[in-house]
Amino acid sequence: MPSTVLQDLRFALRQLRKSPGFTATAVLTLALGIGANAAIFTLVNAVMLNKLPVAEPERLVKLGDEFMCCVGYGYRDDGNYSLFSTAVYEQLKKNAPEFDELAAMQAGFASR
């Protein structure tokens, strides 16, 4: 069994050496596939598999007067994706002691 595997490997290497164009295409295809797979896994791992980098994620809340936001709901006709203005966010950050920390997200500019 090991001798037939070695014979097959030698034959494959001879064939690859005879056709450098095919070899380059095969190597490039493998490299792109492996790179794309690694990039997609890195993204999925960071976004979906890892826990949020906060101590108690069950205590996170979203502030705003609308349920619709900037992700997964298409686009709004008026182009306004904000739940509240930056000035309101800054005011909340300064004057809301009930929040340990406050963060904001700005999105929606790609479709404007």
Tab-separated table of C-alpha atoms in Angstrom:
chain	number	residue	atom	x	y	z
A	1	MET	CA	0.000	0.000	0.000
A	2	PRO	CA	2.655	2.629	0.904
A	3	SER	CA	4.574	1.825	-2.304
A	4	THR	CA	1.525	2.483	-4.495
A	5	VAL	CA	0.948	5.805	-2.714
A	6	LEU	CA	4.574	6.787	-3.390
A	7	GLN	CA	4.228	5.750	-7.036
A	8	ASP	CA	1.051	7.805	-7.348
A	9	LEU	CA	2.735	10.838	-5.779
A	10	ARG	CA	5.730	10.546	-8.121
A	11	PHE	CA	3.417	10.263	-11.117
A	12	ALA	CA	1.398	13.280	-9.981
A	13	LEU	CA	4.556	15.377	-9.505
A	14	ARG	CA	5.825	14.355	-12.973
A	15	GLN	CA	2.521	15.367	-14.540
A	16	LEU	CA	2.510	18.697	-12.698
A	17	ARG	CA	6.086	19.371	-13.801
A	18	LYS	CA	5.138	18.689	-17.442
A	19	SER	CA	2.331	21.295	-17.453
A	20	PRO	CA	3.398	24.414	-15.535
A	21	GLY	CA	0.308	26.400	-16.613
A	22	PHE	CA	-2.061	23.878	-15.092
A	23	THR	CA	0.139	23.634	-11.998
A	24	ALA	CA	0.089	27.403	-11.498
A	25	THR	CA	-3.689	27.489	-11.983
A	26	ALA	CA	-4.220	24.643	-9.513
A	27	VAL	CA	-1.922	26.198	-6.899
A	28	LEU	CA	-3.540	29.634	-7.322
A	29	THR	CA	-7.031	28.123	-7.034
A	30	LEU	CA	-6.064	26.273	-3.865
A	31	ALA	CA	-4.448	29.390	-2.395
A	32	LEU	CA	-7.508	31.541	-3.111
A	33	GLY	CA	-9.851	28.901	-1.694
A	34	ILE	CA	-7.838	28.483	1.483
A	35	GLY	CA	-7.478	32.265	1.892
A	36	ALA	CA	-11.200	32.884	1.364
A	37	ASN	CA	-12.086	30.098	3.786
A	38	ALA	CA	-9.770	31.556	6.433
A	39	ALA	CA	-11.158	35.074	5.935
A	40	ILE	CA	-14.784	33.924	6.162
A	41	PHE	CA	-14.090	31.833	9.253
A	42	THR	CA	-12.315	34.764	10.901
A	43	LEU	CA	-15.313	37.001	10.246
A	44	VAL	CA	-17.880	34.440	11.421
A	45	ASN	CA	-15.785	33.647	14.481
A	46	ALA	CA	-15.490	37.314	15.433
A	47	VAL	CA	-19.129	38.190	14.786
A	48	MET	CA	-21.135	35.088	15.658
A	49	LEU	CA	-19.094	32.635	17.696
A	50	ASN	CA	-17.262	34.795	20.208
A	51	LYS	CA	-19.092	36.309	23.118
A	52	LEU	CA	-19.508	40.052	23.335
A	53	PRO	CA	-16.555	41.793	25.003
A	54	VAL	CA	-18.686	43.021	27.902
A	55	ALA	CA	-18.992	41.687	31.435
A	56	GLU	CA	-22.766	41.184	31.402
A	57	PRO	CA	-24.187	41.087	27.859
A	58	GLU	CA	-27.705	40.415	29.169
A	59	ARG	CA	-27.727	43.955	30.565
A	60	LEU	CA	-27.220	45.612	27.173
A	61	VAL	CA	-30.082	47.810	25.979
A	62	LYS	CA	-30.845	49.736	22.805
A	63	LEU	CA	-32.103	53.277	23.208
A	64	GLY	CA	-34.408	54.932	20.713
A	65	ASP	CA	-38.000	55.556	19.829
A	66	GLU	CA	-38.103	53.277	16.760
A	67	PHE	CA	-37.611	49.555	16.410
A	68	MET	CA	-36.251	49.901	12.882
A	69	CYS	CA	-32.568	50.641	12.719
A	70	CYS	CA	-29.846	50.493	10.144
A	71	VAL	CA	-29.232	46.755	9.731
A	72	GLY	CA	-31.537	44.165	8.207
A	73	TYR	CA	-34.511	46.425	7.474
A	74	GLY	CA	-33.664	47.747	4.022
A	75	TYR	CA	-33.409	51.492	3.701
A	76	ARG	CA	-35.571	54.405	4.682
A	77	ASP	CA	-36.915	56.821	2.095
A	78	ASP	CA	-35.754	59.914	3.948
A	79	GLY	CA	-32.182	58.610	4.357
A	80	ASN	CA	-32.241	59.107	8.139
A	81	TYR	CA	-31.063	55.994	9.932
A	82	SER	CA	-30.519	57.508	13.346
A	83	LEU	CA	-32.617	56.660	16.356
A	84	PHE	CA	-31.489	59.941	17.903
A	85	SER	CA	-28.961	62.643	17.125
A	86	THR	CA	-25.313	62.843	18.149
A	87	ALA	CA	-26.142	65.749	20.452
A	88	VAL	CA	-28.662	63.571	22.333
A	89	TYR	CA	-26.060	60.793	22.612
A	90	GLU	CA	-23.481	63.208	24.049
A	91	GLN	CA	-26.054	64.589	26.486
A	92	LEU	CA	-26.962	61.071	27.638
A	93	LYS	CA	-23.309	60.133	28.025
A	94	LYS	CA	-22.655	63.163	30.260
A	95	ASN	CA	-25.849	63.216	32.302
A	96	ALA	CA	-27.117	59.652	32.680
A	97	PRO	CA	-25.517	58.128	35.805
A	98	GLU	CA	-27.699	55.001	35.554
A	99	PHE	CA	-25.562	53.806	32.628
A	100	ASP	CA	-22.143	52.362	33.436
A	101	GLU	CA	-21.029	52.965	29.858
A	102	LEU	CA	-22.679	54.266	26.721
A	103	ALA	CA	-21.701	53.544	23.125
A	104	ALA	CA	-23.083	54.628	19.773
A	105	MET	CA	-23.037	53.268	16.251
A	106	GLN	CA	-23.150	55.299	13.070
A	107	ALA	CA	-24.369	53.523	9.952
A	108	GLY	CA	-26.335	53.984	6.774
A	109	PHE	CA	-23.929	56.135	4.792
A	110	ALA	CA	-23.087	53.471	2.194
A	111	SER	CA	-26.511	53.723	0.552
A	112	ARG	CA	-26.700	57.529	0.457
